[in-house]
Amino acid sequence: MEEEVESILLLIDELKSEDHNIRLHSINSLEQIAEAIGEERTREELIPYINELLEDDNEEVLLALAAKLGELSNYLGGPHHMNALLTPLNTLASNEEQVVRDKAVESINSIAAKVPLEVMQEELLGVVKALATSDWYSARIAGCALVRVPFERIGDKELLRLFKELVKDDTPMVRRAAAAQMGAMIQISGSKELKSLIEGLSSDEHDSVRQMTLESALSVYKTEEELLWLAKKYSVDKSWRVRYTFLEHFREVLGPVENAQELVSYVVNLLSDSEPEVRSIMLDKLEVLASKVSNQVIVTQILPALEKLAKDPSHYVKLSLMTALCQISYTFGSDMAIVRALPMINQLIRDESFEVRMSFAENMRVFNEAIGPEKVITFSVPLITQMMNDSQWRVRLKVVEYLPQLAELLGSDKFTEHLGTSVMKWIEDPVFAIRESVLDSLKQVSGLFGENWLKQRLLPQIQILVTNPVFSKRMTALRALFKLGEILPREEVVSALQTLSQDSVPNIRFNVAKCVKHLKELLYNDKRVIESLQSIKEDPDSDVRFFVQETLNTLGK
């Protein structure tokens, strides 16, 4: 017990240590101190003691105080005593450092949600009003964020009046803070006058205020007329950052809008914006517009704007363009997609940035579905074959991952005729991840076309690879058996494993053992497999011996 008391006393002493790390440790232990000394001493001794720490100029210390003071509300003896925390939190809420101020505001709001109404009216309202009318802009910023909770609880009209004054404050940082709270205040108060102030804030001379106003406006603007006005206003904003922020919310803005024809000219202008970031994000959001206008509008007004971007100097823009072309291809119609979109895709697929090239592989499913199976064979299959010769392995990998979907689109006969031979060649890709992905894709394709398709196409290739002089190709044959052995003819699997078990490379031999273990349900009682493993049980290579013995134990031999 004495040790515990000494420990608490030490923590209290450390609150004023010259070493800020020690002070931090002690501040983070305030709950432990409060629990030990009791509710009355916490109110009458610990809180006043903490007040003396507020002159500290270390940001970390003040931030920790702002956070812990909110948590101390549980150690004061009930909601009626929470006002004891308001004095130090009031000071911290006026701090010039935003992180300290925000944390103090968070703590005050948590207290405001719990104190009785009489405490709020007698104590808390005074704190909020004092901050909102302070000569210091940092305090008024805090006031903006503190008005909402007490207003929601007691509906004090004076708070609403103060908030309207903060919206018109001379300091842009205060107006920005008010704009951030505007949406919530309008929803709580239902004030039409407050809602009318949005228009003024959306024309504020400072772009950060306009940015924040947009987010609040979206929480209260619900009609098509209001949203279209907002879209037109922000799409021509003089700041590219504001235009970019608007486009980040483009889907949200257009959600309730049934017909966005009025915005087409604005979108076309954004597609030729001076900033590549804006052009890029507009392309990313183009699918949203496509669902709100007619196909004719897309073809006559949007497509010409896209054609100008095919040679854009920014690879981010070209990346977004490739994605957009695929995503909205369904709106063109099959013939127009071939005549107008495909030339752009052909150009982009040769771009020096592999990310642009890869984007087609990631999105070609939508494009292929839009143009239909017949045109896929004529126009997309050559592109797929071309991409499988790409020097960047990630591009090839994306193509391979798409194969099952392509097989489903084309059907067995067309897929086999136009890609069957090529796919079997891709099993031999120099990159392991691609070889593995081809095998995984073939397993999925066999689920569509049946096991006989796989046997007819894959077995001849495995037989060639088993005896190939190149080690990596024999290993590929082994991986094919490992992944697909359960759906291949047992006789062929056993024959290949017998051959590979006598391979000159130890890596092949011990992987045969691992493959047999994996296929134990298929090969459990096959004497030929057991004999092959027994023949290398005393192999000179220790790894081979280990894996062979492990497999024989698994098989019970």
GROMACS .gro file of C-alpha atoms in nm, residues 15 23-32 64-65 68 71:
model
   15
   15LEU     CA    1   0.374   1.678  -1.348
   23ARG     CA    2   0.573   1.529  -1.770
   24LEU     CA    3   0.404   1.346  -2.055
   25HIS     CA    4   0.420   1.016  -1.870
   26SER     CA    5   0.267   1.176  -1.563
   27ILE     CA    6  -0.009   1.351  -1.762
   28ASN     CA    7  -0.097   1.024  -1.930
   29SER     CA    8  -0.139   0.878  -1.579
   30LEU     CA    9  -0.386   1.144  -1.461
   31GLU     CA   10  -0.672   0.893  -1.444
   32GLN     CA   11  -0.462   0.671  -1.218
   64ALA     CA   12  -0.193   1.529  -2.380
   65LEU     CA   13  -0.355   1.764  -2.128
   68LYS     CA   14  -0.678   1.367  -2.057
   71GLU     CA   15  -1.128   1.168  -1.970
   0.00000   0.00000   0.00000
